[in-house]
Coordinates of N, CA and C in Angstrom, one line a residue:
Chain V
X40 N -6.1 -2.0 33.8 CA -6.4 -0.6 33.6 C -5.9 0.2 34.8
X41 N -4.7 1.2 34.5 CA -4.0 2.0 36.0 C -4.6 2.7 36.0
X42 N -5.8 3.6 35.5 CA -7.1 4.5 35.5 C -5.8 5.9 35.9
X43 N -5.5 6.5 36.9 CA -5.5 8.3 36.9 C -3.7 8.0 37.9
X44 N -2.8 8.0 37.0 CA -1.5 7.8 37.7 C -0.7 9.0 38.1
X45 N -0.5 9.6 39.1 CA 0.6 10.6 39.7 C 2.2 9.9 40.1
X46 N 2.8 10.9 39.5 CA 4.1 10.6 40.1 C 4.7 12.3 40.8
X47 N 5.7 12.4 41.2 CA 5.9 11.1 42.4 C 5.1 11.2 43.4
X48 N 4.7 10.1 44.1 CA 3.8 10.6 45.4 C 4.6 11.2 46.7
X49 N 5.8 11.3 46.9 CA 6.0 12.1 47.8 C 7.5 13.0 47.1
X50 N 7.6 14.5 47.5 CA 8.9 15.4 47.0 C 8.8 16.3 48.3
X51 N 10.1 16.1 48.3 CA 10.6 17.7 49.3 C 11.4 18.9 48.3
X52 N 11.1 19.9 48.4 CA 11.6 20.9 48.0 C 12.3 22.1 48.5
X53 N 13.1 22.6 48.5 CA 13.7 23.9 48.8 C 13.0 25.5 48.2
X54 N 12.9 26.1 49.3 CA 12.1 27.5 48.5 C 12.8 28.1 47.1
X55 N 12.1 28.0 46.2 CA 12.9 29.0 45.0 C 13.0 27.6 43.8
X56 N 12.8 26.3 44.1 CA 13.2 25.1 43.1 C 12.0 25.0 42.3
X57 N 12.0 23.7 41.7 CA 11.5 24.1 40.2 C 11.3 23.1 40.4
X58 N 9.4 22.4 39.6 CA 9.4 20.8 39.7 C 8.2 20.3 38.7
X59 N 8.1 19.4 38.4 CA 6.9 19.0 37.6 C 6.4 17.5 38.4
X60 N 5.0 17.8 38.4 CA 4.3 16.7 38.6 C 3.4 15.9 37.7
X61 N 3.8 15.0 37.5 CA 3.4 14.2 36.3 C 1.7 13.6 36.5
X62 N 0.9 13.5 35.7 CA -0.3 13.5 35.7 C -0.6 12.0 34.5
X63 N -1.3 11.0 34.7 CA -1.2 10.5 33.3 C -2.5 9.6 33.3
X64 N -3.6 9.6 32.5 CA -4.8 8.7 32.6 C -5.0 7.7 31.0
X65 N -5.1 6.6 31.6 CA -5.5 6.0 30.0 C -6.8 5.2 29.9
X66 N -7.8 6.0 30.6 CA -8.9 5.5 29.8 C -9.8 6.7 28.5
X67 N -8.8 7.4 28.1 CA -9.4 8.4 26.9 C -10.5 9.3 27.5
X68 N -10.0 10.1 28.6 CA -11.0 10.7 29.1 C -10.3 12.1 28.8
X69 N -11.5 13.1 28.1 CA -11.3 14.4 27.9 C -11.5 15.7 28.8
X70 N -11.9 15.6 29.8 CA -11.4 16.3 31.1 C -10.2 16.3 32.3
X71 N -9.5 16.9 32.2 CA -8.7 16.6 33.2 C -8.1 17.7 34.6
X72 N -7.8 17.3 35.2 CA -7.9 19.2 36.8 C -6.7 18.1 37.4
X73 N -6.5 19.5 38.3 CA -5.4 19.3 39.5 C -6.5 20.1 40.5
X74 N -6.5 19.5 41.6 CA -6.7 19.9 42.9 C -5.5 20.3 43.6
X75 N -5.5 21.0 45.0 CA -4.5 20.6 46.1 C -5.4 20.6 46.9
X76 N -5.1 19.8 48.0 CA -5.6 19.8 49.5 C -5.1 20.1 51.1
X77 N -5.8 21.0 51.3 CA -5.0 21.3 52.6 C -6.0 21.0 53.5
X78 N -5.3 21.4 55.1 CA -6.1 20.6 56.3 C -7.2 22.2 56.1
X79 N -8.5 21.3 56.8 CA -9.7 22.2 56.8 C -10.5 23.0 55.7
X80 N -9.2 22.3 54.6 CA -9.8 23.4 53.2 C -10.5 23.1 52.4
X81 N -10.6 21.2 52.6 CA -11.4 20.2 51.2 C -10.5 20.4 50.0
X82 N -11.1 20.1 48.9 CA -10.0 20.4 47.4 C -10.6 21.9 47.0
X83 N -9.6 22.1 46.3 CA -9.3 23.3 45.8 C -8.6 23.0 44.6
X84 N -9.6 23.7 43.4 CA -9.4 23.7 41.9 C -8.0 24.4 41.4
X85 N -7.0 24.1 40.8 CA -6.2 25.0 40.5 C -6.1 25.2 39.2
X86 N -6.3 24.1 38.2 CA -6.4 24.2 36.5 C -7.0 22.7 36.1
X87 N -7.7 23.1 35.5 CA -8.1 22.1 34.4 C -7.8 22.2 32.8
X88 N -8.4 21.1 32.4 CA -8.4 21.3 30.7 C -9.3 20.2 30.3
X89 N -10.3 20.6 28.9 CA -11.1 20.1 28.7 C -10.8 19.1 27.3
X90 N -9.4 19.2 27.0 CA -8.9 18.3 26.1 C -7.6 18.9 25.7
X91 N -7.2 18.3 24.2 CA -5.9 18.4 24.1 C -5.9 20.0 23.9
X92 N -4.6 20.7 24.1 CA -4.4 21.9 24.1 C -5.6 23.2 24.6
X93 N -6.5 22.7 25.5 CA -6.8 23.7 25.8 C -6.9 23.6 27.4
X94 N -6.3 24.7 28.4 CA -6.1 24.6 29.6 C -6.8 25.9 30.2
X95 N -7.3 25.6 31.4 CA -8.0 27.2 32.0 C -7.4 27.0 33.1
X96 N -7.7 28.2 33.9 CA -7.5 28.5 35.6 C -8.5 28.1 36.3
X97 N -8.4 27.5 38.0 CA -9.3 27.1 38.3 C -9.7 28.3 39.5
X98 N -9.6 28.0 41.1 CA -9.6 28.5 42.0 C -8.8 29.3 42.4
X99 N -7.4 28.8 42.7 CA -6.1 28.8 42.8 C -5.1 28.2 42.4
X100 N -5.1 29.2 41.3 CA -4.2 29.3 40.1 C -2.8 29.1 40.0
X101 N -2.8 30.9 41.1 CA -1.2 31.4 41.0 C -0.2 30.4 41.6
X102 N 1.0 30.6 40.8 CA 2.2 30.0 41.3 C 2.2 28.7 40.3
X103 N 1.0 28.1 39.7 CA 1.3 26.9 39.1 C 1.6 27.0 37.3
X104 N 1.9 25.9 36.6 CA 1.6 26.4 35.1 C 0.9 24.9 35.0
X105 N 0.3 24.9 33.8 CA -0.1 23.6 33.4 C 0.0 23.5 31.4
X106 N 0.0 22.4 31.0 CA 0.1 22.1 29.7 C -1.0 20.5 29.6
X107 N -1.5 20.9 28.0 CA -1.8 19.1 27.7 C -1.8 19.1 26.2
X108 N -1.0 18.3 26.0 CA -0.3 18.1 24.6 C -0.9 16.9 24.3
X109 N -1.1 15.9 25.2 CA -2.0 15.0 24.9 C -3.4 14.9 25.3
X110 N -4.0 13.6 25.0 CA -5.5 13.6 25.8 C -4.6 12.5 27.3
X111 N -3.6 12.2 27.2 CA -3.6 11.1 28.2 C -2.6 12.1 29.2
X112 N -2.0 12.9 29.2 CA -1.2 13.6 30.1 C -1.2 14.5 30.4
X113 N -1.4 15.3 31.8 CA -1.5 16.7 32.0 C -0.6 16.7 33.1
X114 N 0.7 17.3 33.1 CA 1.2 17.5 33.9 C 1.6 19.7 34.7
X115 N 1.5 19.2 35.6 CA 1.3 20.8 36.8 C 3.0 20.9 36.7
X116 N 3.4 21.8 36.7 CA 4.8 22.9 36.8 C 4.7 24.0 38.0
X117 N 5.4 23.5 39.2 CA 5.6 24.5 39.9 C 7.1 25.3 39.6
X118 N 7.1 26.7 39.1 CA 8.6 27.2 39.0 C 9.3 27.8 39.8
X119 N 8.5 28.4 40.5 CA 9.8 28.6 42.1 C 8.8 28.7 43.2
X120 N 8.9 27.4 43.7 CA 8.6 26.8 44.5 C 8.1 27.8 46.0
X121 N 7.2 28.0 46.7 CA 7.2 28.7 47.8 C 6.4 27.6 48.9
X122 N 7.1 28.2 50.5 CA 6.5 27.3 51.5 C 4.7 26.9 51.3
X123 N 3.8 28.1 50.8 CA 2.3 28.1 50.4 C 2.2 27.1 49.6
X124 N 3.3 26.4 49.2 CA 2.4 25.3 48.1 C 3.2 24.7 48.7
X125 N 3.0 23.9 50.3 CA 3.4 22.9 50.8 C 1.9 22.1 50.8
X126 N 1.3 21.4 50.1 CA 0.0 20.6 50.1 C 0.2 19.0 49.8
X127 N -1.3 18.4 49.4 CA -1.5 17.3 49.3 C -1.9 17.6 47.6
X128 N -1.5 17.2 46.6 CA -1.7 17.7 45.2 C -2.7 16.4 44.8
X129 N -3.7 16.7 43.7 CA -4.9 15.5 43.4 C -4.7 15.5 41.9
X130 N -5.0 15.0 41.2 CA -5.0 14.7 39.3 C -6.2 14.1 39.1
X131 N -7.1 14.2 38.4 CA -7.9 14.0 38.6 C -8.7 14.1 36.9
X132 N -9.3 13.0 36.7 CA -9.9 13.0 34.9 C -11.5 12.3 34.5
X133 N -12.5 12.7 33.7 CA -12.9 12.8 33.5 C -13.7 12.1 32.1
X134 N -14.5 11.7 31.8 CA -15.6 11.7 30.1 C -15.2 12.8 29.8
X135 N -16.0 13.1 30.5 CA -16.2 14.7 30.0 C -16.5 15.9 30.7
X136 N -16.8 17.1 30.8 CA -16.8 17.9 32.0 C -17.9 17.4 33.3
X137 N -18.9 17.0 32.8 CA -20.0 17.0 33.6 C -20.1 15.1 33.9
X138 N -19.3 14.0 33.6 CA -18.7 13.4 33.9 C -18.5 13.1 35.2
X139 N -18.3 11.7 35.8 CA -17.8 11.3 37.1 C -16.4 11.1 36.9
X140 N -15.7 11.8 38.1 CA -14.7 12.3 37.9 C -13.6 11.4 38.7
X141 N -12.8 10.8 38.4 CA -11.6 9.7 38.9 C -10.4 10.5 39.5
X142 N -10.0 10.3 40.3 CA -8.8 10.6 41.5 C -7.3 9.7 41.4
X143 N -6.8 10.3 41.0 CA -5.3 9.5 41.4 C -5.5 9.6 42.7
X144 N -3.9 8.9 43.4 CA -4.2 8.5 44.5 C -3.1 9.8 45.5
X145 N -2.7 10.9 44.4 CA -1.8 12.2 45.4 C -0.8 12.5 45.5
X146 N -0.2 13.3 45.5 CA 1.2 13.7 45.7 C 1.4 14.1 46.9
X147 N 2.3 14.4 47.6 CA 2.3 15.0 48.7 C 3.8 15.6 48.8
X148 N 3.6 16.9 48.9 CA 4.7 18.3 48.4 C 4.9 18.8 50.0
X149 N 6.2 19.0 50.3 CA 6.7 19.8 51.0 C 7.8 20.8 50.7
X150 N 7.4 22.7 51.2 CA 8.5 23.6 50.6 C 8.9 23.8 51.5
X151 N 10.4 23.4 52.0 CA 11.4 24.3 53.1 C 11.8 25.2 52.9
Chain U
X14 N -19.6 31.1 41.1 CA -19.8 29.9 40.9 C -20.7 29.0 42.0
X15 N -20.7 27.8 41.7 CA -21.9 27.3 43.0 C -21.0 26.7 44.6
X16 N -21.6 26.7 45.2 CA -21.5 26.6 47.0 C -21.8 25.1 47.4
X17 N -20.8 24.6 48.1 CA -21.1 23.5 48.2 C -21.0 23.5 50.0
X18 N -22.0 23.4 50.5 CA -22.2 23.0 51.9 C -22.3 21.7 53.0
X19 N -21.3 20.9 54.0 CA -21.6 19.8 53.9 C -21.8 19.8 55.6
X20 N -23.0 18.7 56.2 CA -22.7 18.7 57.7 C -23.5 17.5 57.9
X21 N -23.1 17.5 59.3 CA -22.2 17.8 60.2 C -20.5 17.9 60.1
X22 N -20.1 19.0 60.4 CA -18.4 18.4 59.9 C -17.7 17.7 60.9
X23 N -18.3 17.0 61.8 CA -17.7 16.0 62.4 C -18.8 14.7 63.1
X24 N -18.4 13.6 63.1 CA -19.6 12.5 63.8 C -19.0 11.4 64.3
X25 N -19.1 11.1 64.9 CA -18.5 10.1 66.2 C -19.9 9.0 66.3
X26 N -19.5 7.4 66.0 CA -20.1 6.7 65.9 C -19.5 5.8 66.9
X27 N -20.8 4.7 66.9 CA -20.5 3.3 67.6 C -20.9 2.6 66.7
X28 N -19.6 1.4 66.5 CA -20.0 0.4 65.4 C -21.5 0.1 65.6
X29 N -22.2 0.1 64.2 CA -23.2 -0.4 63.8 C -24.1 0.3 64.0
X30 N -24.0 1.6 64.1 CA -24.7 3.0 64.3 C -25.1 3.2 62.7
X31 N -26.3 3.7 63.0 CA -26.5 4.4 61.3 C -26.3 6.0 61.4
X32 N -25.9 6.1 60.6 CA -25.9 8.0 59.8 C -26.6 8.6 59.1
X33 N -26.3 9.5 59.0 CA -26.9 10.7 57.7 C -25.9 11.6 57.6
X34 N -25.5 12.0 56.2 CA -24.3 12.9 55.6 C -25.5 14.2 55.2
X35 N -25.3 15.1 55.3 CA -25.8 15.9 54.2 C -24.7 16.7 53.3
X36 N -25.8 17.3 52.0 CA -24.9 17.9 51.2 C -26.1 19.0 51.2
X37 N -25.4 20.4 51.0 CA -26.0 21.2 50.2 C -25.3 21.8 49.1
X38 N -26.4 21.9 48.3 CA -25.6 22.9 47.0 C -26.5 24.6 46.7
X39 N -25.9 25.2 46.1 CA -26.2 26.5 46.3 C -27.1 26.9 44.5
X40 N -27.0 25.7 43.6 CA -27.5 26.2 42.3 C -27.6 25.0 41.5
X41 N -28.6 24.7 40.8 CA -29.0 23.4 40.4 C -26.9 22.9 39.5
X42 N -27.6 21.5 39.5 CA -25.7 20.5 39.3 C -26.2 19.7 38.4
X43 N -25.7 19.3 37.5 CA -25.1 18.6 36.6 C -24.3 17.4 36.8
X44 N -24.2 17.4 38.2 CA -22.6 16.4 38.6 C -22.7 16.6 39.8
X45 N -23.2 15.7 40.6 CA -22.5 15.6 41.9 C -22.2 14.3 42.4
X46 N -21.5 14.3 43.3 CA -20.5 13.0 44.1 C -20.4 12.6 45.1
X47 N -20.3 11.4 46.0 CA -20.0 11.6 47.0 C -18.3 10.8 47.1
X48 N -17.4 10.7 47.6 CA -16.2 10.2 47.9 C -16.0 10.4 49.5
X49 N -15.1 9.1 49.7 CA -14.3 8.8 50.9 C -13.2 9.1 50.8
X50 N -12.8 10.0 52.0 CA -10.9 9.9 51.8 C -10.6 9.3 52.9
X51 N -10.2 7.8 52.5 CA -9.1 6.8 53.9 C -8.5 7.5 54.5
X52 N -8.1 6.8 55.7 CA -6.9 7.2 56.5 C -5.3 7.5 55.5
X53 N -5.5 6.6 54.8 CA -4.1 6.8 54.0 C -3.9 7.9 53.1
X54 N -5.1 8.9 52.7 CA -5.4 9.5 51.5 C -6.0 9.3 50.2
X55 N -6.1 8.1 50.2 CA -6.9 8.3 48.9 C -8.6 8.4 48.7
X56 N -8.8 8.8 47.8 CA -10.0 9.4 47.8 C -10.8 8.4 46.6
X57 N -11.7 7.4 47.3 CA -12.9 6.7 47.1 C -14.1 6.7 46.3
X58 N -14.6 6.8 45.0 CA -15.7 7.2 44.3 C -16.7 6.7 45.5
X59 N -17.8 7.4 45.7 CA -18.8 6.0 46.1 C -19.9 6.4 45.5
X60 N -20.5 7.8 45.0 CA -21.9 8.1 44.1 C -21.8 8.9 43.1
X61 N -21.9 8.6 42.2 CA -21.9 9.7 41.1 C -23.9 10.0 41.0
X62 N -24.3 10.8 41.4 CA -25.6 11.0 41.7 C -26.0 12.2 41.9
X63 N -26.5 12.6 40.5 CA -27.0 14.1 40.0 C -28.3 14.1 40.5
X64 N -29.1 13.4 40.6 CA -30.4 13.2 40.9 C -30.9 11.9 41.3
X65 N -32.1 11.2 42.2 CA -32.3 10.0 42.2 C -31.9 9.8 43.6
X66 N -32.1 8.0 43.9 CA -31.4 7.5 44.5 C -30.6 6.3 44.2
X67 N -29.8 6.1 44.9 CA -28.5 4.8 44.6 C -28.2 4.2 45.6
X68 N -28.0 2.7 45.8 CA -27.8 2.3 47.1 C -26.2 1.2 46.7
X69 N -25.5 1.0 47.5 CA -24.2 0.2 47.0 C -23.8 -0.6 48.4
X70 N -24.5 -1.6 48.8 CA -23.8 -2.7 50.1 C -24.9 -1.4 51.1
X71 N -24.2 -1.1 52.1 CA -24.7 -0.4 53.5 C -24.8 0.6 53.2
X72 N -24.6 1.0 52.3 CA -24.4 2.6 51.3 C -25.4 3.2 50.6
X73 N -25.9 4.2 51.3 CA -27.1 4.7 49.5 C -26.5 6.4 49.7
X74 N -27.6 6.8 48.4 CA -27.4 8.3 48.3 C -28.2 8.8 48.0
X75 N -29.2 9.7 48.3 CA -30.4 10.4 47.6 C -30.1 11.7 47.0
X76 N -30.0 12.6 46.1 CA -30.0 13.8 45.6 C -31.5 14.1 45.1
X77 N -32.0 15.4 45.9 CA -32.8 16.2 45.5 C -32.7 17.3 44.9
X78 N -32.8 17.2 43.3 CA -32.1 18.5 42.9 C -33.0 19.5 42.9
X79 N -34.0 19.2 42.7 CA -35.1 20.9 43.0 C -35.0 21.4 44.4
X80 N -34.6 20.8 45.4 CA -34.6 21.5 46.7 C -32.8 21.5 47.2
X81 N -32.0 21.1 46.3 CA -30.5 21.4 46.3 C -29.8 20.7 47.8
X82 N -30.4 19.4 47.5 CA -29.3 18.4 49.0 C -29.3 17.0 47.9
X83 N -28.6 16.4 49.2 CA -28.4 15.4 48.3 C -27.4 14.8 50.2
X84 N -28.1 13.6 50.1 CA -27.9 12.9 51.7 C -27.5 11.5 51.2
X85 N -26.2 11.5 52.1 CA -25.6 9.8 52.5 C -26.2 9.2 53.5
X86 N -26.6 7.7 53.5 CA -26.8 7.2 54.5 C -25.9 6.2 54.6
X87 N -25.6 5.6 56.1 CA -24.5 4.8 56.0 C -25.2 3.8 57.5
X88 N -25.1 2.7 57.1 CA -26.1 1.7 57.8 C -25.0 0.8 58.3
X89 N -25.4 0.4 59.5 CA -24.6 -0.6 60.2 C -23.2 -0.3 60.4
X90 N -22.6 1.2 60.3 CA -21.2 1.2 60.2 C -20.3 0.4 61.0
X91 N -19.0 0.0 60.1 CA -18.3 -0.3 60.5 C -16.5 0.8 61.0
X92 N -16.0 0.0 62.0 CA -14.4 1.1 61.8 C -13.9 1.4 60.5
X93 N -14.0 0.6 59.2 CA -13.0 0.7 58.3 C -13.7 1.8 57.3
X94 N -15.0 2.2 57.9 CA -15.8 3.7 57.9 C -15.5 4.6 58.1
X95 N -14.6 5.2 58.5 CA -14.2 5.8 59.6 C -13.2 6.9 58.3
X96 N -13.3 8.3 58.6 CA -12.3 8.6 57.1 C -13.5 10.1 57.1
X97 N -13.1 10.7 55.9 CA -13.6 11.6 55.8 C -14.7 12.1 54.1
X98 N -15.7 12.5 54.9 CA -16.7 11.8 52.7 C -17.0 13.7 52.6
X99 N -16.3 13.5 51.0 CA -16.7 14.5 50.7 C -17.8 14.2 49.5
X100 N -18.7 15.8 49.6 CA -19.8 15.4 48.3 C -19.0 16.8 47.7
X101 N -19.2 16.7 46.1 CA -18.6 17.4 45.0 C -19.9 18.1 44.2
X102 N -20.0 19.1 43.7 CA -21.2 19.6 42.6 C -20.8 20.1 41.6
X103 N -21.3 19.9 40.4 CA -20.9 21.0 39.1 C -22.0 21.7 38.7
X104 N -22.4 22.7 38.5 CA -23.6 23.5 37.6 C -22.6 23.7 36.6
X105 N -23.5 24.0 35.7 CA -23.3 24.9 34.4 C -22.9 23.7 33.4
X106 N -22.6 24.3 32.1 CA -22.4 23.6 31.1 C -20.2 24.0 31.3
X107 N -20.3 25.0 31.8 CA -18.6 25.7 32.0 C -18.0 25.3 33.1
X108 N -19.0 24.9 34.3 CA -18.8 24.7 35.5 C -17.7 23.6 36.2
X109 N -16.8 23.9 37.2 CA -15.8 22.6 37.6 C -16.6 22.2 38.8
X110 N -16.3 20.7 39.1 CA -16.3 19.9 40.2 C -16.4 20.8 41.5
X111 N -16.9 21.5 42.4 CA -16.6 22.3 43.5 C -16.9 21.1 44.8
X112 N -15.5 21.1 45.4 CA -16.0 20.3 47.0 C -16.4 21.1 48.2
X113 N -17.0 20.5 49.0 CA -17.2 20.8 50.4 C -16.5 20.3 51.1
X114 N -16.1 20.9 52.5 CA -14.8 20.8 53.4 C -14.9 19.3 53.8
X115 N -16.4 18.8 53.7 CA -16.2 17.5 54.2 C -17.0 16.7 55.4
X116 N -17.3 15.7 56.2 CA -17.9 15.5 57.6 C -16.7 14.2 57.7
X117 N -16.1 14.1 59.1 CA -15.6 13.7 59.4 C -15.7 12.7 60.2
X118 N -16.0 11.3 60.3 CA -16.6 10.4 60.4 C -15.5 9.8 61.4
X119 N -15.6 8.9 62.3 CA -14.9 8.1 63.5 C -15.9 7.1 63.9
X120 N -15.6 6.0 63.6 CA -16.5 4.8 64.3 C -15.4 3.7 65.2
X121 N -16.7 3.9 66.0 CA -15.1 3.5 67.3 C -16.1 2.2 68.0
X122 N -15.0 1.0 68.2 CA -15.5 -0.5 68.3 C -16.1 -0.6 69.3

């Protein structure tokens, strides 16, 4: 059971580029979010979705897109890339909203 | 949305020291957590504990939901303790996961 899988765990980027982070859980869980994490900040909500095709805004939203076409994959779209979303990125899924919530193990994004 | 408050945000141990985490929350929860983030990053379930208490090896967790805490204790620590525990809350039936910045833990041999 690979429980809450991110790829890639590490990318570098150029200001202005375009990237997707792949998100992927297979134990049939109908909640799923992206965090990022920065130093001093703890996690920070940026989108979730509480099953297939429906997706909300979380904390800190802007600059990201998100989709979920399935229950097993939610992947984040950054489209032009800025140095502010140089973070530690989290994936993260759920039962259900109110659920104990599972952690991939991170991405880690740098924007030059 | 609800407030999630955590301290001390930093604690400096000698192996085999015991602790206390606190958590505060700002509005009754539906969900709260406690997790480890390793040195390496990854981040650790270790309570899923809306209410009650839970104990796991050197590990427990109490949540008081009518008075909005909810405390780690951590017994006999050891170095590979050492890392940073966040506790997580959800209120509401609409409500997300909200963390607190964290307490920062060092246990030194």
């Amino acid at each position: 059971n690979a429980g809450v899988t991110q790829t890639p765990k590490f990318q570098v980027l150029k200001t202005g580029q375009s990237m997707t982070l792949q998100c992927a859980q297979d134990m049939n869980h109908e909640y799923m979010s992206w965090y990022r994490q920065d130093p001093g900040m703890g996690l920070r909500l940026i989108h979730y979705s509480v099953g297939a095709g429906i997706t909300d805004q979380g904390e800190v939203p802007n600059g990201y897109n998100v989709s979920r076409s399935t229950t097993e994959d939610f992947p984040l779209r950054l489209l032009s890339a800025a140095p502010s979303q140089t973070s530690v990125y989290f994936c993260a899924s759920s039962p259900q909203g109110a659920g104990e919530l599972f952690f991939g193990e991170g991405s880690r994004l740098t924007v030059l | 949305g609800i407030q999630v408050e955590q301290s001390p945000p930093d604690l400096i141990l000698q192996e085999g020291a015991n602790s206390t985490l606190r958590c505060n929350f700002s509005d009754s929860v539906n969900n709260l957590q406690w997790f480890h983030q390793n040195p390496w990053g990854q981040l650790i379930n270790l309570f899923y504990i809306p209410s009650g208490t839970k104990q796991n090896g050197r590990l427990s967790a109490t949540t008081v939901a009518t008075e909005r805490y909810s405390l780690l204790y951590i017994s006999s620590s050891q170095t590979t303790d050492s890392g940073v525990y966040f506790c997580a809350a959800r209120g509401g039936s609409q409500g997300n996961l909200i963390f607190g910045k964290g307490t920062k833990l060092s246990v030194k041999p």
